[in-house]
GROMACS .gro file of C-alpha atoms in nm:
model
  295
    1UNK     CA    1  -4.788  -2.711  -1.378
    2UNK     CA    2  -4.510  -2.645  -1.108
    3UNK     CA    3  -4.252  -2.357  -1.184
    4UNK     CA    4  -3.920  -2.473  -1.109
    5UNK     CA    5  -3.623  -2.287  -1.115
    6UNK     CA    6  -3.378  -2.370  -1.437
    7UNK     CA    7  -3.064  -2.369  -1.512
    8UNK     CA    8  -2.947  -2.392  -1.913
    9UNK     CA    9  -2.657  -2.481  -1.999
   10UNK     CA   10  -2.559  -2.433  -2.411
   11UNK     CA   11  -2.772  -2.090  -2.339
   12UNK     CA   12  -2.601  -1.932  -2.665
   13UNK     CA   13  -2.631  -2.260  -2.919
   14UNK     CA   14  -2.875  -2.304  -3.175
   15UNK     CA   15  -3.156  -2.484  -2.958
   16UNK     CA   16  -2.999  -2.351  -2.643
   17UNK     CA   17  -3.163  -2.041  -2.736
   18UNK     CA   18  -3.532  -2.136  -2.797
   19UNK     CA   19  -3.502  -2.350  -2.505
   20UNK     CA   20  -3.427  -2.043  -2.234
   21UNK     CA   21  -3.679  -1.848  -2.468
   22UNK     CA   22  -3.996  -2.122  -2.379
   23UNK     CA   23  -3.894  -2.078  -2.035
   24UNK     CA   24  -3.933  -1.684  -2.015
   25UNK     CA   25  -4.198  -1.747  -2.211
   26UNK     CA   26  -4.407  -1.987  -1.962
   27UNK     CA   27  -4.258  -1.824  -1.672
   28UNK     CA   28  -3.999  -2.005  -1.539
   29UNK     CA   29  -3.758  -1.858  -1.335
   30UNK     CA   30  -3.473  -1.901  -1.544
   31UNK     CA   31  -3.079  -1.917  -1.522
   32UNK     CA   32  -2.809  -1.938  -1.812
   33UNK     CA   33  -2.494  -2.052  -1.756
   34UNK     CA   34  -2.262  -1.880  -2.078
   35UNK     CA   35  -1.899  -1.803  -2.147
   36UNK     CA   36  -2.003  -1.427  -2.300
   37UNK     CA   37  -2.256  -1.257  -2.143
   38UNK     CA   38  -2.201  -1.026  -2.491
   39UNK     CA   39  -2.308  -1.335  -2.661
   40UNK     CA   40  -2.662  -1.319  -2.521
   41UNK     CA   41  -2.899  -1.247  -2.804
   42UNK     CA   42  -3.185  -1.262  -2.537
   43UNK     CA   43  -3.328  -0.953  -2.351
   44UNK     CA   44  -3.500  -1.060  -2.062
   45UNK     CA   45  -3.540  -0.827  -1.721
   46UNK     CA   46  -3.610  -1.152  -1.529
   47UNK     CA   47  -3.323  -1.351  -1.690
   48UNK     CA   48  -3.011  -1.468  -1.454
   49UNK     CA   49  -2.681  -1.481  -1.593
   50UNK     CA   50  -2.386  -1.625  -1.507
   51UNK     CA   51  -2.072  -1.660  -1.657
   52UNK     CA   52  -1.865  -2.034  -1.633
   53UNK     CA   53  -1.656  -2.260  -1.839
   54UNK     CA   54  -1.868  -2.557  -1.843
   55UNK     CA   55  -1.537  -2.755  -1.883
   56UNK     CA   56  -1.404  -2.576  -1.609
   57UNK     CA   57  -1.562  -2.740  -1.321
   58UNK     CA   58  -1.393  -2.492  -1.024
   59UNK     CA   59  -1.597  -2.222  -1.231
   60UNK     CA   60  -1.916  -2.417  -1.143
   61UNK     CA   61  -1.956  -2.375  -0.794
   62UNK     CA   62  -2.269  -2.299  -0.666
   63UNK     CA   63  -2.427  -2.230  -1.008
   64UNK     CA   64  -2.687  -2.470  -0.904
   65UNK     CA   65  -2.776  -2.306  -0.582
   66UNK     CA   66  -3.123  -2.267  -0.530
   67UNK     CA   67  -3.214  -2.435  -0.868
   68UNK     CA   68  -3.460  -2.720  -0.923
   69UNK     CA   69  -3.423  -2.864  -1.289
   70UNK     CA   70  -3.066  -2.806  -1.514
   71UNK     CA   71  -3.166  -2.847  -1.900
   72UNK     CA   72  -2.835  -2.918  -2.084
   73UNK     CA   73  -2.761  -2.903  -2.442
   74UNK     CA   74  -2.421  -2.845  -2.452
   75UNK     CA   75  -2.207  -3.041  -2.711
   76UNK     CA   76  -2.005  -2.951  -3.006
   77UNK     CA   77  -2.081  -3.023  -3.368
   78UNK     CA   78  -1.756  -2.877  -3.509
   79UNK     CA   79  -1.479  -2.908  -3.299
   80UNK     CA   80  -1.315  -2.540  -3.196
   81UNK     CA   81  -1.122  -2.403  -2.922
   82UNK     CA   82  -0.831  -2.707  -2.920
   83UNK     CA   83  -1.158  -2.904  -2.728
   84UNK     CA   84  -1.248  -3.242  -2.847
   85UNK     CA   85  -1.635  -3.419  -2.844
   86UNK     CA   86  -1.464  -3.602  -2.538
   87UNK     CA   87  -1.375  -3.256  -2.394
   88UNK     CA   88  -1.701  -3.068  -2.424
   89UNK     CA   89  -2.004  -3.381  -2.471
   90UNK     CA   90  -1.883  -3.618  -2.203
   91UNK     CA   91  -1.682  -3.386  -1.932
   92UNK     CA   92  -1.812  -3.083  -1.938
   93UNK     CA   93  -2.156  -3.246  -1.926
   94UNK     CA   94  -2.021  -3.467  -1.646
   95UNK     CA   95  -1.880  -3.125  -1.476
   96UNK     CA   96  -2.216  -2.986  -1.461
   97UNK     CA   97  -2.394  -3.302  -1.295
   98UNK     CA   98  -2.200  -3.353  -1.055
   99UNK     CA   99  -2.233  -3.000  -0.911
  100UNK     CA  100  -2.603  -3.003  -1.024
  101UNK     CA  101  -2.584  -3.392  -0.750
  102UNK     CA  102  -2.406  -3.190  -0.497
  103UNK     CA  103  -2.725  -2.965  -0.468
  104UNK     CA  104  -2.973  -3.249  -0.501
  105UNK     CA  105  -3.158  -3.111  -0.788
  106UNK     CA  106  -3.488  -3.272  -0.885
  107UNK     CA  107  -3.384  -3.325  -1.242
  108UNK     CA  108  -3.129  -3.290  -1.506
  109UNK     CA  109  -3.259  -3.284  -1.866
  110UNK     CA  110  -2.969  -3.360  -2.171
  111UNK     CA  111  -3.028  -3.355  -2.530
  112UNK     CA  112  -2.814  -3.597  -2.693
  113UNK     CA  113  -2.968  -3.767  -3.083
  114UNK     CA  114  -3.142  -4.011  -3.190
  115UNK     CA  115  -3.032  -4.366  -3.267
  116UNK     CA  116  -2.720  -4.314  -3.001
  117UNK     CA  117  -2.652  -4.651  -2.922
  118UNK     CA  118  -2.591  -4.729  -3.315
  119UNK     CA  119  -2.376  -4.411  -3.343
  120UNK     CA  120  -2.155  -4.510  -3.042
  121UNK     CA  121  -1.852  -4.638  -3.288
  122UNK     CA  122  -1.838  -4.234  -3.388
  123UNK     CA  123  -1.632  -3.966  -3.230
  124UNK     CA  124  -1.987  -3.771  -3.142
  125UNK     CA  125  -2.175  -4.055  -3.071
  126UNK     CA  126  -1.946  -4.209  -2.811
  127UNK     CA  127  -1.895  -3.893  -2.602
  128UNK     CA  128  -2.311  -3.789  -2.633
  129UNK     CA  129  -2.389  -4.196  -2.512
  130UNK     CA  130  -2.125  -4.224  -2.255
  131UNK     CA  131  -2.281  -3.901  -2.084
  132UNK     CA  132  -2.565  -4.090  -2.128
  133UNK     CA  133  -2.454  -4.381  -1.908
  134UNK     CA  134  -2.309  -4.157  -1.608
  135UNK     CA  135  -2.672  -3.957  -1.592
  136UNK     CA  136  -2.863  -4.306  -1.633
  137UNK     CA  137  -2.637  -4.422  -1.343
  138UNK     CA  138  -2.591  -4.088  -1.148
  139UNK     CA  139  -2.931  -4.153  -0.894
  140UNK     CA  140  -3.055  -3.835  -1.033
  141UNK     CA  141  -3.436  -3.830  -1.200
  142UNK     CA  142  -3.348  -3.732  -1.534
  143UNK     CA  143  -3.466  -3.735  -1.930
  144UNK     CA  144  -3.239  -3.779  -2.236
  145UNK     CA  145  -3.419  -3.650  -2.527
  146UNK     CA  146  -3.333  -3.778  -2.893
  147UNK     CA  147  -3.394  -3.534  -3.137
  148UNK     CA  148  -3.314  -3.654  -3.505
  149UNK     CA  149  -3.155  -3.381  -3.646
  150UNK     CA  150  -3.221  -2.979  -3.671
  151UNK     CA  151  -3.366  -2.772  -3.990
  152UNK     CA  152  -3.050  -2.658  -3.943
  153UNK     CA  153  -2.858  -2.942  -4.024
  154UNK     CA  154  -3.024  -2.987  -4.354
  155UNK     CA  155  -2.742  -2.716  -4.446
  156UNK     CA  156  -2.599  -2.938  -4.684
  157UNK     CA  157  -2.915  -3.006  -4.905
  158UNK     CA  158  -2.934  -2.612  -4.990
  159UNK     CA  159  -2.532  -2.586  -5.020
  160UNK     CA  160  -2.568  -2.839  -5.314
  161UNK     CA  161  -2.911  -2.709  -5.468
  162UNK     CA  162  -2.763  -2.404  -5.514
  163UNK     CA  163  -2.526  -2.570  -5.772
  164UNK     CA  164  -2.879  -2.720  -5.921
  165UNK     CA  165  -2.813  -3.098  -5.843
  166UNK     CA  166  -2.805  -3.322  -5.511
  167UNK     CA  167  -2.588  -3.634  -5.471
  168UNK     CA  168  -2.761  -3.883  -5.192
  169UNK     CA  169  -2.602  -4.195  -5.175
  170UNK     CA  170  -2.799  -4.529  -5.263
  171UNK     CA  171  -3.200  -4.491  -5.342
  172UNK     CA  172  -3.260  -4.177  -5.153
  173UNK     CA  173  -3.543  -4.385  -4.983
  174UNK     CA  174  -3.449  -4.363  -4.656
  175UNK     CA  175  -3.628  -4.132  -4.398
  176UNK     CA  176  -3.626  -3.831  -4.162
  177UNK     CA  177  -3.823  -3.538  -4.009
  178UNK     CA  178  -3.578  -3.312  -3.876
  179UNK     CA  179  -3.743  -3.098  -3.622
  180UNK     CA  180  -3.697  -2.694  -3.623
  181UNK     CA  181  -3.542  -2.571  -3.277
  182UNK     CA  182  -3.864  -2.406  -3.151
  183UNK     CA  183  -4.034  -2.703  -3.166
  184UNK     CA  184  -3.749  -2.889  -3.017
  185UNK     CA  185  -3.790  -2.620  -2.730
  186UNK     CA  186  -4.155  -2.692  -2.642
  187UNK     CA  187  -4.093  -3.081  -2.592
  188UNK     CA  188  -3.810  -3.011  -2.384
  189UNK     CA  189  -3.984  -2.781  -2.136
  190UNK     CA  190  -4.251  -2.987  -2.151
  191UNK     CA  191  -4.061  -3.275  -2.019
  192UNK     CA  192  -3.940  -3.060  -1.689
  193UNK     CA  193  -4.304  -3.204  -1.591
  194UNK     CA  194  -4.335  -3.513  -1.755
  195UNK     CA  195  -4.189  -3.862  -1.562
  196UNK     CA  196  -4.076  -3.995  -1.843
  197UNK     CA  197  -3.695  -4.088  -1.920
  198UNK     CA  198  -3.621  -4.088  -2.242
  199UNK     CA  199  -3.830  -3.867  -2.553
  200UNK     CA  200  -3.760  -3.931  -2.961
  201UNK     CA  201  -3.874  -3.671  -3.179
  202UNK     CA  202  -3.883  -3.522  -3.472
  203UNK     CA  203  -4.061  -3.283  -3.708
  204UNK     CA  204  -4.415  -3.271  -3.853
  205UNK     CA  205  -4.297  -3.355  -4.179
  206UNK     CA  206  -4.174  -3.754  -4.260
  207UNK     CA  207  -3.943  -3.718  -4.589
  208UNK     CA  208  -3.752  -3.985  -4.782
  209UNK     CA  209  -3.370  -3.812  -4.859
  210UNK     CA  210  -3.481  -3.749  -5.213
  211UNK     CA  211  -3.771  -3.545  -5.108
  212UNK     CA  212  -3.587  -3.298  -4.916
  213UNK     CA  213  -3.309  -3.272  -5.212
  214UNK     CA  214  -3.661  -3.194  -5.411
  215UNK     CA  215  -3.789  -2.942  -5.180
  216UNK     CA  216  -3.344  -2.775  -5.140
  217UNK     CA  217  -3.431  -2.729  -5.506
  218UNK     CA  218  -3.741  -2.616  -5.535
  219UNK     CA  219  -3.611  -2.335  -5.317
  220UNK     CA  220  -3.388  -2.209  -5.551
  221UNK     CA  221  -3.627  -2.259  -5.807
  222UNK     CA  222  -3.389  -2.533  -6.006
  223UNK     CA  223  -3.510  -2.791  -6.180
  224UNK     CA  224  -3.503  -3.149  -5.987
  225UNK     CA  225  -3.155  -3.325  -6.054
  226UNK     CA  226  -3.087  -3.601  -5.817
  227UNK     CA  227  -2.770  -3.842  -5.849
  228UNK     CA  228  -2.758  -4.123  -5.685
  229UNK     CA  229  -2.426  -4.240  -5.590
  230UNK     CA  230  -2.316  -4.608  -5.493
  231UNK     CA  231  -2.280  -4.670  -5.125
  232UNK     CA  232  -1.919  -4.802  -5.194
  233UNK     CA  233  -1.827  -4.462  -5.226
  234UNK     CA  234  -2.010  -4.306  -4.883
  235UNK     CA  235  -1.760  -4.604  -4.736
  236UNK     CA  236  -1.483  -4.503  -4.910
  237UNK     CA  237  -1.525  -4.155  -4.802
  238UNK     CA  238  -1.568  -4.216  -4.451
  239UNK     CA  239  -1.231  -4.452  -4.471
  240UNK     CA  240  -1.047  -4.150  -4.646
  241UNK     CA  241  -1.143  -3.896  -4.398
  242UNK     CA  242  -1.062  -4.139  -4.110
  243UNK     CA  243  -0.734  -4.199  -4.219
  244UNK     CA  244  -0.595  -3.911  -4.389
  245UNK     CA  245  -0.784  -3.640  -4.102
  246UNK     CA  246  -0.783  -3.565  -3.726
  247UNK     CA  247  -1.117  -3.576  -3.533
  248UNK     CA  248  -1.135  -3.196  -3.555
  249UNK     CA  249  -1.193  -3.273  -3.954
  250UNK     CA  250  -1.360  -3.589  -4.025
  251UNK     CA  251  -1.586  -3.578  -3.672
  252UNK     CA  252  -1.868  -3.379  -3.827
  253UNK     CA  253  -1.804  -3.592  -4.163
  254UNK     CA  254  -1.826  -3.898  -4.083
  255UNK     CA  255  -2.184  -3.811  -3.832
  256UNK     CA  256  -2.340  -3.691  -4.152
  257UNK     CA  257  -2.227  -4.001  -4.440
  258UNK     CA  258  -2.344  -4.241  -4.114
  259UNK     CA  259  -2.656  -4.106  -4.072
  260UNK     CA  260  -2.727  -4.057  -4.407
  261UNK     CA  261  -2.737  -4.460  -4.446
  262UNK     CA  262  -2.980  -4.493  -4.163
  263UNK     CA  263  -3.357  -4.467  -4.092
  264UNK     CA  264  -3.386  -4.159  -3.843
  265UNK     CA  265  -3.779  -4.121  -3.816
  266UNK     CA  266  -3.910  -4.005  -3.501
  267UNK     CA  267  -4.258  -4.013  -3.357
  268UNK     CA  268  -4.402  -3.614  -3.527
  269UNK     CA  269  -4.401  -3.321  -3.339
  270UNK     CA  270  -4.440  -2.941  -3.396
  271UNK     CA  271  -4.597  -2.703  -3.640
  272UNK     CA  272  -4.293  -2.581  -3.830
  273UNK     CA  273  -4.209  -2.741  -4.184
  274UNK     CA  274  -3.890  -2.807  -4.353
  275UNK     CA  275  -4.007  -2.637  -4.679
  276UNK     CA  276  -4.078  -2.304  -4.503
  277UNK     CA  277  -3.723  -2.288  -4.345
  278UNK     CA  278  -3.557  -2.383  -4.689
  279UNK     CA  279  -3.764  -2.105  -4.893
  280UNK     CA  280  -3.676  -1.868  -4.609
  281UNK     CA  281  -3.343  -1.946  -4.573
  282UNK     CA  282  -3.318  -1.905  -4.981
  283UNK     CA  283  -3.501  -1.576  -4.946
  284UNK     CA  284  -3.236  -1.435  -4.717
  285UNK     CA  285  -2.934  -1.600  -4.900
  286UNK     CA  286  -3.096  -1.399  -5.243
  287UNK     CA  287  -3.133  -1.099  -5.109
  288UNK     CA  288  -2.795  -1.065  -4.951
  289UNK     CA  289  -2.658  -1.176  -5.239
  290UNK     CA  290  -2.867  -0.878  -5.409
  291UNK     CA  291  -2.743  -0.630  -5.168
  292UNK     CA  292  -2.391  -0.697  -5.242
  293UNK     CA  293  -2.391  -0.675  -5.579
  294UNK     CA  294  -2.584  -0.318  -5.526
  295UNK     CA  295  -2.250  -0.241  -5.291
   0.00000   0.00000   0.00000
């Protein structure tokens, strides 16, 4: 397998992390792009840093001297800094590939999600998939992998097992595998060598909603209390925060109650299941809760 040089943009995110650490890892010669360098969580004697404003694009020249393959998973789940999804997912994705064309690199690799063509009506959704179109359209060789959601999104699940009951809306029947960001990692860095243009994937683990509010609760030891609510009411919800919110608010909202009325199953992948990361994540959340009450 060819070592190219990389560049990673989204260095200090959640997957942005495991992705430069699979590249140290297999021996990559590997640059970051980050706004901190104090940020950096990684200690690597053979990592490059360099610090830019990915949605500044004057502070992007020449980052992609001398580099072969720019892996980007920069976006914005919560909106911050006065920058919208517009802001960060389309331009400052854009910035970066066009400076990444301007050095004729062999390949730009973006993670966007899964099902983005259905999600394009959403604040997320439409700046992830119009990136999308200027990459598919850009005359660079590129892949656009579609991951279906993080461990880390299932957030929510534990938030309200910890009360000891889960609302889902409608049957709870419908299905994921959320993949854990190591995993995620591997199939990225794996596609640096892999003609192939676009990658779905997901966990090891295929679980109707109602089996991951079983396994949230089974964390916390409670007993299993499900309520199904009407999907009137996920409607209504979405309508409300429209209306009554900016994009800042009901963005990240209105993501999850869409997605939570749609099949997001993904071909399996990875060795890391959802029910070790929720009795983990418990553990911690116990014990620092222990530790306080000892302060």
């Amino acid at each position: 397998m060819e070592k190219y040089k990389v560049l990673v943009a989204g260095a200090t995110g959640y997957l942005g992390q495991f992705i430069t650490q699979e590249l140290l890892d297999r021996g990559f010669a590997t640059t970051i792009i980050v706004r901190n360098k104090n940020k950096i969580a990684i200690k690597a004697p053979d990592l490059k840093i360099i610090e830019a404003q990915v949605t500044q694009p004057d502070t992007l020249k020449g980052i992609c001297d001398n580099i072969d393959v720019v892996i980007s998973s920069v976006g914005i789940t919560r909106q911050k800094d006065g920058l919208t999804y517009m802001d960060v997912d389309y331009q400052a994705n854009a910035n970066l590939m066009d400076e990444a064309k301007r050095n004729n690199i062999k390949k730009f690799i973006y993670i966007s999600v899964l099902n983005g063509d259905k999600l394009r009506h959403l604040k997320i959704g439409e700046a992830k998939e119009k990136f999308v179109d200027k990459l598919k359209s850009s005359g660079l060789d590129f892949c656009v992998i579609r991951p279906n959601g993080f461990f880390s999104d299932m957030g929510d699940f534990l938030n309200m097992a910890k009360s000891g009951r889960i609302y889902l809306f409608g049957k709870g029947e419908l299905k994921l595998n959320p993949i854990h960001g190591q995993d995620l990692a591997k199939v990225v860095v794996d596609a640096i060598n892999q003609d192939v243009k676009e990658i779905n994937v997901g966990g090891p683990d295929l679980l109707s909603q109602n089996e991951i509010g079983e396994l949230a609760l089974n964390a916390y030891s409670k007993p299993v209390k499900i309520t199904h609510l009407p999907n009137w009411i996920r409607i209504f919800a979405i309508w409300l925060v429209h209306t009554f919110t900016n994009s800042k608010t009901y963005g990240p909202i209105e993501f999850f109650l869409t997605t939570m009325n749609m099949d997001m199953t993904s071909p399996k992948y990875g060795k890391h299941h959802l029910s070790d990361f929720f009795n983990d994540k418990v553990r911690s959340i116990l014990i620092g809760d222990d530790n306080m009450r000892k302060d």
